[in-house]
PDB file of C-alpha atoms in Angstrom:
ATOM      1  CA  MET E   1     -11.289  12.666 -12.377  1.00  0.00           C
ATOM      2  CA  PHE E   2      -9.045  15.628 -13.238  1.00  0.00           C
ATOM      3  CA  GLU E   3     -10.208  18.430 -15.506  1.00  0.00           C
ATOM      4  CA  PRO E   4      -7.812  20.595 -17.562  1.00  0.00           C
ATOM      5  CA  TRP E   5      -8.283  23.522 -15.195  1.00  0.00           C
ATOM      6  CA  HIS E   6      -7.052  21.340 -12.323  1.00  0.00           C
ATOM      7  CA  LEU E   7      -3.579  21.075 -13.850  1.00  0.00           C
ATOM      8  CA  PRO E   8      -2.395  24.627 -12.984  1.00  0.00           C
ATOM      9  CA  LEU E   9      -3.621  24.076  -9.416  1.00  0.00           C
ATOM     10  CA  LEU E  10      -1.687  20.813  -9.165  1.00  0.00           C
ATOM     11  CA  PHE E  11       1.408  22.423 -10.658  1.00  0.00           C
ATOM     12  CA  GLY E  12       1.166  25.368  -8.249  1.00  0.00           C
ATOM     13  CA  THR E  13       0.699  23.034  -5.306  1.00  0.00           C
ATOM     14  CA  GLY E  14       3.825  21.125  -6.293  1.00  0.00           C
ATOM     15  CA  LEU E  15       5.736  24.384  -6.745  1.00  0.00           C
ATOM     16  CA  VAL E  16       4.905  25.693  -3.271  1.00  0.00           C
ATOM     17  CA  ALA E  17       5.328  22.284  -1.605  1.00  0.00           C
ATOM     18  CA  GLY E  18       8.690  21.775  -3.306  1.00  0.00           C
ATOM     19  CA  PHE E  19       9.921  25.209  -2.264  1.00  0.00           C
ATOM     20  CA  VAL E  20       8.954  24.740   1.387  1.00  0.00           C
ATOM     21  CA  ASP E  21      10.105  21.108   1.539  1.00  0.00           C
ATOM     22  CA  SER E  22      13.556  21.873   0.112  1.00  0.00           C
ATOM     23  CA  ILE E  23      14.119  24.357   2.937  1.00  0.00           C
ATOM     24  CA  ALA E  24      12.515  22.802   5.998  1.00  0.00           C
ATOM     25  CA  GLY E  25      10.506  19.726   5.031  1.00  0.00           C
ATOM     26  CA  GLY E  26       6.759  19.579   5.519  1.00  0.00           C
ATOM     27  CA  GLY E  27       5.721  19.697   1.873  1.00  0.00           C
ATOM     28  CA  GLY E  28       3.167  16.980   2.552  1.00  0.00           C
ATOM     29  CA  LEU E  29       1.238  19.439   4.715  1.00  0.00           C
ATOM     30  CA  ILE E  30       0.440  21.253   1.466  1.00  0.00           C
ATOM     31  CA  SER E  31       0.219  18.479  -1.121  1.00  0.00           C
ATOM     32  CA  VAL E  32      -1.728  15.712   0.648  1.00  0.00           C
ATOM     33  CA  PRO E  33      -4.827  17.813   1.531  1.00  0.00           C
ATOM     34  CA  VAL E  34      -4.996  19.057  -2.061  1.00  0.00           C
ATOM     35  CA  LEU E  35      -4.859  15.509  -3.436  1.00  0.00           C
ATOM     36  CA  LEU E  36      -7.539  14.343  -0.987  1.00  0.00           C
ATOM     37  CA  SER E  37      -9.732  17.297  -1.958  1.00  0.00           C
ATOM     38  CA  PHE E  38      -9.884  15.920  -5.509  1.00  0.00           C
ATOM     39  CA  GLY E  39     -11.497  12.763  -4.197  1.00  0.00           C
ATOM     40  CA  LEU E  40      -8.543  10.395  -4.367  1.00  0.00           C
ATOM     41  CA  ASP E  41      -8.669   7.447  -1.970  1.00  0.00           C
ATOM     42  CA  ALA E  42      -6.209   7.885   0.899  1.00  0.00           C
ATOM     43  CA  PRO E  43      -3.759   5.155  -0.292  1.00  0.00           C
ATOM     44  CA  VAL E  44      -3.733   6.586  -3.840  1.00  0.00           C
ATOM     45  CA  ALA E  45      -3.301  10.128  -2.498  1.00  0.00           C
ATOM     46  CA  LEU E  46      -0.349   8.978  -0.389  1.00  0.00           C
ATOM     47  CA  GLY E  47       1.219   7.142  -3.327  1.00  0.00           C
ATOM     48  CA  THR E  48       0.727  10.157  -5.589  1.00  0.00           C
ATOM     49  CA  ASN E  49       2.222  12.366  -2.919  1.00  0.00           C
ATOM     50  CA  LYS E  50       5.290  10.110  -2.786  1.00  0.00           C
ATOM     51  CA  LEU E  51       5.618  10.397  -6.570  1.00  0.00           C
ATOM     52  CA  GLN E  52       5.729  14.175  -6.593  1.00  0.00           C
ATOM     53  CA  ALA E  53       7.782  14.293  -3.373  1.00  0.00           C
ATOM     54  CA  ALA E  54      10.386  11.954  -4.852  1.00  0.00           C
ATOM     55  CA  VAL E  55      10.782  14.327  -7.800  1.00  0.00           C
ATOM     56  CA  GLY E  56      11.096  17.313  -5.470  1.00  0.00           C
ATOM     57  CA  SER E  57      13.531  15.758  -3.004  1.00  0.00           C
ATOM     58  CA  GLY E  58      15.605  14.427  -5.900  1.00  0.00           C
ATOM     59  CA  SER E  59      15.710  17.881  -7.477  1.00  0.00           C
ATOM     60  CA  ALA E  60      16.694  19.524  -4.185  1.00  0.00           C
ATOM     61  CA  ALA E  61      19.369  16.897  -3.490  1.00  0.00           C
ATOM     62  CA  TRP E  62      20.800  17.379  -6.988  1.00  0.00           C
ATOM     63  CA  HIS E  63      21.055  21.155  -6.590  1.00  0.00           C
ATOM     64  CA  TYR E  64      22.574  20.857  -3.108  1.00  0.00           C
ATOM     65  CA  ALA E  65      25.148  18.400  -4.452  1.00  0.00           C
ATOM     66  CA  ARG E  66      26.028  20.757  -7.314  1.00  0.00           C
ATOM     67  CA  ALA E  67      26.516  23.538  -4.754  1.00  0.00           C
ATOM     68  CA  LYS E  68      28.886  21.198  -2.858  1.00  0.00           C
ATOM     69  CA  THR E  69      26.859  21.371   0.371  1.00  0.00           C
ATOM     70  CA  VAL E  70      26.487  17.578   0.464  1.00  0.00           C
ATOM     71  CA  PRO E  71      29.288  15.165  -0.600  1.00  0.00           C
ATOM     72  CA  LEU E  72      27.465  12.252  -2.214  1.00  0.00           C
ATOM     73  CA  GLU E  73      30.253   9.763  -1.516  1.00  0.00           C
ATOM     74  CA  ASP E  74      29.886  10.294   2.241  1.00  0.00           C
ATOM     75  CA  CYS E  75      26.155   9.578   2.106  1.00  0.00           C
ATOM     76  CA  ALA E  76      26.111   6.267   0.214  1.00  0.00           C
ATOM     77  CA  ARG E  77      25.723   4.075   3.307  1.00  0.00           C
ATOM     78  CA  GLY E  78      23.017   6.254   4.830  1.00  0.00           C
ATOM     79  CA  PHE E  79      21.207   6.416   1.494  1.00  0.00           C
ATOM     80  CA  VAL E  80      21.079   2.627   1.124  1.00  0.00           C
ATOM     81  CA  LEU E  81      19.973   2.139   4.739  1.00  0.00           C
ATOM     82  CA  SER E  82      17.249   4.773   4.302  1.00  0.00           C
ATOM     83  CA  LEU E  83      16.017   2.937   1.201  1.00  0.00           C
ATOM     84  CA  LEU E  84      15.860  -0.306   3.156  1.00  0.00           C
ATOM     85  CA  GLY E  85      14.227   1.252   6.219  1.00  0.00           C
ATOM     86  CA  ALA E  86      11.556   3.027   4.165  1.00  0.00           C
ATOM     87  CA  ALA E  87      10.711  -0.124   2.225  1.00  0.00           C
ATOM     88  CA  LEU E  88      10.257  -2.036   5.480  1.00  0.00           C
ATOM     89  CA  GLY E  89       8.179   0.775   6.955  1.00  0.00           C
ATOM     90  CA  THR E  90       5.887   0.997   3.932  1.00  0.00           C
ATOM     91  CA  LEU E  91       5.314  -2.760   4.021  1.00  0.00           C
ATOM     92  CA  ALA E  92       4.665  -2.620   7.775  1.00  0.00           C
ATOM     93  CA  VAL E  93       1.784  -0.156   7.297  1.00  0.00           C
ATOM     94  CA  GLU E  94      -0.235  -2.978   5.762  1.00  0.00           C
ATOM     95  CA  ARG E  95       0.079  -4.970   8.991  1.00  0.00           C
ATOM     96  CA  VAL E  96       0.229  -2.374  11.770  1.00  0.00           C
ATOM     97  CA  ASP E  97      -1.970   0.713  12.202  1.00  0.00           C
ATOM     98  CA  PRO E  98       0.344   3.736  12.610  1.00  0.00           C
ATOM     99  CA  SER E  99      -2.358   5.895  14.223  1.00  0.00           C
ATOM    100  CA  PHE E 100      -0.871   5.348  17.694  1.00  0.00           C
ATOM    101  CA  LEU E 101       1.948   7.703  16.668  1.00  0.00           C
ATOM    102  CA  LYS E 102      -0.453  10.630  16.221  1.00  0.00           C
ATOM    103  CA  ARG E 103      -0.316  11.400  19.940  1.00  0.00           C
ATOM    104  CA  PHE E 104       3.398  10.803  20.430  1.00  0.00           C
ATOM    105  CA  ILE E 105       5.031  12.488  17.426  1.00  0.00           C
ATOM    106  CA  PRO E 106       3.541  15.986  18.058  1.00  0.00           C
ATOM    107  CA  ILE E 107       5.286  16.032  21.449  1.00  0.00           C
ATOM    108  CA  LEU E 108       8.627  15.308  19.785  1.00  0.00           C
ATOM    109  CA  LEU E 109       8.011  17.972  17.147  1.00  0.00           C
ATOM    110  CA  LEU E 110       7.108  20.565  19.779  1.00  0.00           C
ATOM    111  CA  ALA E 111      10.311  19.671  21.635  1.00  0.00           C
ATOM    112  CA  VAL E 112      12.303  20.201  18.416  1.00  0.00           C
ATOM    113  CA  ALA E 113      10.669  23.605  17.853  1.00  0.00           C
ATOM    114  CA  LEU E 114      11.224  24.687  21.472  1.00  0.00           C
ATOM    115  CA  TYR E 115      14.869  23.574  21.453  1.00  0.00           C
ATOM    116  CA  THR E 116      15.505  25.459  18.206  1.00  0.00           C
ATOM    117  CA  LEU E 117      13.870  28.601  19.603  1.00  0.00           C
ATOM    118  CA  LEU E 118      15.917  28.452  22.822  1.00  0.00           C
ATOM    119  CA  LYS E 119      19.172  27.884  20.909  1.00  0.00           C
ATOM    120  CA  PRO E 120      19.332  30.850  18.511  1.00  0.00           C
ATOM    121  CA  GLY E 121      22.858  29.923  17.403  1.00  0.00           C
ATOM    122  CA  LEU E 122      21.976  26.302  16.667  1.00  0.00           C
ATOM    123  CA  GLY E 123      23.351  25.253  13.300  1.00  0.00           C
ATOM    124  CA  ASP E 124      25.135  28.531  12.555  1.00  0.00           C
ATOM    125  CA  GLU E 125      28.444  26.735  12.120  1.00  0.00           C
ATOM    126  CA  ASP E 126      29.919  23.256  12.020  1.00  0.00           C
ATOM    127  CA  ARG E 127      30.720  21.661  15.365  1.00  0.00           C
ATOM    128  CA  ARG E 128      32.517  18.565  16.575  1.00  0.00           C
ATOM    129  CA  PRO E 129      30.550  15.326  15.899  1.00  0.00           C
ATOM    130  CA  ARG E 130      29.150  13.465  18.899  1.00  0.00           C
ATOM    131  CA  LEU E 131      28.565  10.152  17.108  1.00  0.00           C
ATOM    132  CA  ALA E 132      30.639   8.139  14.638  1.00  0.00           C
ATOM    133  CA  ARG E 133      29.283   8.369  11.100  1.00  0.00           C
ATOM    134  CA  GLU E 134      28.813   4.615  10.661  1.00  0.00           C
ATOM    135  CA  TRP E 135      26.664   4.359  13.804  1.00  0.00           C
ATOM    136  CA  PHE E 136      24.723   7.469  12.812  1.00  0.00           C
ATOM    137  CA  ASP E 137      23.947   6.031   9.373  1.00  0.00           C
ATOM    138  CA  LEU E 138      22.888   2.709  10.817  1.00  0.00           C
ATOM    139  CA  ALA E 139      20.614   4.128  13.528  1.00  0.00           C
ATOM    140  CA  PHE E 140      19.032   7.001  11.627  1.00  0.00           C
ATOM    141  CA  GLY E 141      19.132   5.542   8.130  1.00  0.00           C
ATOM    142  CA  LEU E 142      17.175   2.494   9.210  1.00  0.00           C
ATOM    143  CA  GLY E 143      15.195   4.250  11.958  1.00  0.00           C
ATOM    144  CA  LEU E 144      14.071   7.411  10.178  1.00  0.00           C
ATOM    145  CA  GLY E 145      13.802   5.569   6.869  1.00  0.00           C
ATOM    146  CA  PHE E 146      11.401   3.118   8.518  1.00  0.00           C
ATOM    147  CA  TYR E 147       9.487   5.965  10.171  1.00  0.00           C
ATOM    148  CA  ASP E 148       9.131   7.830   6.858  1.00  0.00           C
ATOM    149  CA  GLY E 149       7.721   4.749   5.148  1.00  0.00           C
ATOM    150  CA  PHE E 150       5.508   3.843   8.104  1.00  0.00           C
ATOM    151  CA  PHE E 151       4.104   7.238   9.145  1.00  0.00           C
ATOM    152  CA  GLY E 152       6.118  10.168   7.801  1.00  0.00           C
ATOM    153  CA  PRO E 153       5.221  13.581   9.305  1.00  0.00           C
ATOM    154  CA  GLY E 154       8.255  15.417  10.656  1.00  0.00           C
ATOM    155  CA  THR E 155      10.851  13.130   9.051  1.00  0.00           C
ATOM    156  CA  GLY E 156      12.775  16.044   7.552  1.00  0.00           C
ATOM    157  CA  SER E 157      12.778  17.897  10.874  1.00  0.00           C
ATOM    158  CA  PHE E 158      14.113  14.862  12.736  1.00  0.00           C
ATOM    159  CA  TRP E 159      16.824  14.323  10.108  1.00  0.00           C
ATOM    160  CA  ALA E 160      17.954  17.955  10.220  1.00  0.00           C
ATOM    161  CA  MET E 161      18.164  18.018  14.012  1.00  0.00           C
ATOM    162  CA  ALA E 162      20.046  14.714  14.065  1.00  0.00           C
ATOM    163  CA  TYR E 163      22.617  16.035  11.605  1.00  0.00           C
ATOM    164  CA  VAL E 164      23.072  19.262  13.565  1.00  0.00           C
ATOM    165  CA  MET E 165      23.171  17.768  17.057  1.00  0.00           C
ATOM    166  CA  LEU E 166      24.972  14.463  16.464  1.00  0.00           C
ATOM    167  CA  LEU E 167      27.177  15.032  13.410  1.00  0.00           C
ATOM    168  CA  GLY E 168      27.786  18.724  14.112  1.00  0.00           C
ATOM    169  CA  LEU E 169      26.750  19.992  10.679  1.00  0.00           C
ATOM    170  CA  ASN E 170      25.652  23.567  10.220  1.00  0.00           C
ATOM    171  CA  LEU E 171      21.985  23.992   9.322  1.00  0.00           C
ATOM    172  CA  THR E 172      22.650  24.573   5.619  1.00  0.00           C
ATOM    173  CA  ARG E 173      24.622  21.336   5.273  1.00  0.00           C
ATOM    174  CA  ALA E 174      22.137  19.478   7.486  1.00  0.00           C
ATOM    175  CA  THR E 175      19.287  20.575   5.212  1.00  0.00           C
ATOM    176  CA  ALA E 176      21.190  19.389   2.140  1.00  0.00           C
ATOM    177  CA  HIS E 177      21.962  15.988   3.684  1.00  0.00           C
ATOM    178  CA  THR E 178      18.333  15.671   4.775  1.00  0.00           C
ATOM    179  CA  LYS E 179      17.052  16.067   1.211  1.00  0.00           C
ATOM    180  CA  LEU E 180      19.266  13.232  -0.003  1.00  0.00           C
ATOM    181  CA  MET E 181      17.932  10.907   2.700  1.00  0.00           C
ATOM    182  CA  ASN E 182      14.377  12.065   1.983  1.00  0.00           C
ATOM    183  CA  PHE E 183      14.896  11.165  -1.659  1.00  0.00           C
ATOM    184  CA  ALA E 184      15.978   7.650  -0.665  1.00  0.00           C
ATOM    185  CA  SER E 185      12.940   6.995   1.535  1.00  0.00           C
ATOM    186  CA  ASN E 186      10.528   8.627  -0.928  1.00  0.00           C
ATOM    187  CA  ALA E 187      11.870   6.495  -3.780  1.00  0.00           C
ATOM    188  CA  ALA E 188      11.600   3.251  -1.786  1.00  0.00           C
ATOM    189  CA  SER E 189       8.040   3.959  -0.640  1.00  0.00           C
ATOM    190  CA  LEU E 190       7.045   5.085  -4.128  1.00  0.00           C
ATOM    191  CA  ALA E 191       8.248   1.802  -5.656  1.00  0.00           C
ATOM    192  CA  ILE E 192       5.971  -0.140  -3.300  1.00  0.00           C
ATOM    193  CA  PHE E 193       2.996   2.144  -3.924  1.00  0.00           C
ATOM    194  CA  ILE E 194       3.475   1.773  -7.689  1.00  0.00           C
ATOM    195  CA  ALA E 195       3.740  -2.008  -7.387  1.00  0.00           C
ATOM    196  CA  GLY E 196       0.377  -1.944  -5.611  1.00  0.00           C
ATOM    197  CA  GLY E 197      -1.196   0.345  -8.223  1.00  0.00           C
ATOM    198  CA  LYS E 198      -1.612   3.145  -5.680  1.00  0.00           C
ATOM    199  CA  ALA E 199      -0.413   6.223  -7.550  1.00  0.00           C
ATOM    200  CA  HIS E 200      -2.176   8.614  -9.927  1.00  0.00           C
ATOM    201  CA  TRP E 201       0.442   9.248 -12.595  1.00  0.00           C
ATOM    202  CA  ASP E 202      -1.104  12.307 -14.263  1.00  0.00           C
ATOM    203  CA  ALA E 203      -1.540  14.214 -11.017  1.00  0.00           C
ATOM    204  CA  GLY E 204       1.804  13.076  -9.620  1.00  0.00           C
ATOM    205  CA  LEU E 205       3.793  14.072 -12.690  1.00  0.00           C
ATOM    206  CA  VAL E 206       2.139  17.490 -13.032  1.00  0.00           C
ATOM    207  CA  MET E 207       2.831  18.176  -9.354  1.00  0.00           C
ATOM    208  CA  GLY E 208       6.321  16.767  -9.862  1.00  0.00           C
ATOM    209  CA  LEU E 209       7.038  19.410 -12.509  1.00  0.00           C
ATOM    210  CA  GLY E 210       6.095  22.056  -9.969  1.00  0.00           C
ATOM    211  CA  GLN E 211       8.272  20.309  -7.400  1.00  0.00           C
ATOM    212  CA  LEU E 212      11.257  20.413  -9.767  1.00  0.00           C
ATOM    213  CA  LEU E 213      11.056  24.181  -9.996  1.00  0.00           C
ATOM    214  CA  GLY E 214      10.090  24.845  -6.375  1.00  0.00           C
ATOM    215  CA  ALA E 215      12.848  22.634  -4.984  1.00  0.00           C
ATOM    216  CA  ARG E 216      15.412  24.302  -7.213  1.00  0.00           C
ATOM    217  CA  LEU E 217      14.380  27.774  -6.038  1.00  0.00           C
ATOM    218  CA  GLY E 218      14.345  26.710  -2.385  1.00  0.00           C
ATOM    219  CA  ALA E 219      17.756  25.029  -2.551  1.00  0.00           C
ATOM    220  CA  LYS E 220      19.290  28.091  -4.182  1.00  0.00           C
ATOM    221  CA  MET E 221      17.938  30.345  -1.420  1.00  0.00           C
ATOM    222  CA  VAL E 222      19.223  28.015   1.316  1.00  0.00           C
ATOM    223  CA  VAL E 223      22.723  27.961  -0.190  1.00  0.00           C
ATOM    224  CA  ALA E 224      22.723  31.733  -0.655  1.00  0.00           C
ATOM    225  CA  ARG E 225      21.234  32.780   2.702  1.00  0.00           C
ATOM    226  CA  GLY E 226      22.149  30.022   5.143  1.00  0.00           C
ATOM    227  CA  ALA E 227      20.948  29.225   8.657  1.00  0.00           C
ATOM    228  CA  ARG E 228      19.274  32.563   9.405  1.00  0.00           C
ATOM    229  CA  PHE E 229      16.974  32.036   6.441  1.00  0.00           C
ATOM    230  CA  ILE E 230      16.276  28.373   7.242  1.00  0.00           C
ATOM    231  CA  ARG E 231      15.573  28.663  10.981  1.00  0.00           C
ATOM    232  CA  PRO E 232      12.259  30.618  11.030  1.00  0.00           C
ATOM    233  CA  ILE E 233      10.831  28.512   8.188  1.00  0.00           C
ATOM    234  CA  PHE E 234      12.019  25.346   9.937  1.00  0.00           C
ATOM    235  CA  ILE E 235      10.330  26.335  13.201  1.00  0.00           C
ATOM    236  CA  ALA E 236       7.105  27.305  11.405  1.00  0.00           C
ATOM    237  CA  VAL E 237       6.959  23.981   9.537  1.00  0.00           C
ATOM    238  CA  VAL E 238       7.663  21.959  12.700  1.00  0.00           C
ATOM    239  CA  LEU E 239       4.904  23.768  14.597  1.00  0.00           C
ATOM    240  CA  ALA E 240       2.464  23.362  11.684  1.00  0.00           C
ATOM    241  CA  SER E 241       3.224  19.632  11.515  1.00  0.00           C
ATOM    242  CA  ALA E 242       2.676  19.256  15.253  1.00  0.00           C
ATOM    243  CA  ALA E 243      -0.594  21.212  15.104  1.00  0.00           C
ATOM    244  CA  ARG E 244      -1.928  19.102  12.243  1.00  0.00           C
ATOM    245  CA  LEU E 245      -1.170  15.873  14.073  1.00  0.00           C
ATOM    246  CA  LEU E 246      -2.696  17.151  17.314  1.00  0.00           C
ATOM    247  CA  VAL E 247      -5.908  18.151  15.523  1.00  0.00           C
ATOM    248  CA  ALA E 248      -6.058  14.731  13.848  1.00  0.00           C
ATOM    249  CA  ALA E 249      -5.537  12.982  17.192  1.00  0.00           C
ATOM    250  CA  ILE E 250      -8.279  15.049  18.884  1.00  0.00           C
ATOM    251  CA  ARG E 251     -10.756  14.325  16.063  1.00  0.00           C
ATOM    252  CA  HIS E 252     -10.169  10.602  16.399  1.00  0.00           C
TER     253      HIS E 252
END
C-alpha cells in the first residue's frame, strides 16, 4: 500500500503533528486525514494514528519531565486513571456510536477559545487550586481518559483548561501535565487497537519517528517561551478542531 516515496511524507506529517500537538494538542487534525488519504480503513487509520501519537506524546512528556515542568510522582494517580478511562472508552466505541458528540463538542471547544481570548492573562502564572488533587484526578482522569478513547477531538484542550482553571497551573505547566495524560490515554487505546489488528506498523513507526523530533522541538519552545507562545497556537488549534467537527456534523 505504501511506496518508498510515501515515507518522507509520513515522516513530515508526524514531524508537524508532533510539533503542534506538543504545544496545544490537535495533532490528529493533521495526521488522520493524511492516513485516510492513503486508503486505510477508518479503524486502521485511527489505530495507526494512536501509534504515532503515543510516540509523540511520550516524547513530549519525557522532555517536559526533564525540564522539570511536570513532577512525575504527582501524576501517577491521574496517569493510571487516564489509562483505565481510555481503555473503557475505546471498548465502548464498539457498542455505542460516538457521532452524537459531533454537535455537542464543537460548542464546548468554541467556549474554550472564547474564554481564552477574553482572559488574556489566563495561565500566565500559577494560582490557588480550586479543587483537591485527588478529586481532580478521579474526575478528569477517568472522564477525559474515557472521552479520548471514545471520541477524542479536543482532549488536550480540555485537559489544559482543567489544569489552569481548577488546579491553578500556569499554561506552560498545564501543557506539560496534559502531554503526560495524553500519553496514558494514547497508550491504552493503542493496546486495544493492536489487539484487534487495527494498526499499520510501517506507517505508524515512520510517523512516530517524525513525532519524536517534532514533539521534542515543540516542548523545548514551550519551556523557553511560555504562555505567550502557547496561547495563540492553543486558540488556533481549538478553533480548527471545532470547525472540523462542525463541518463533519453538517455533512452528516
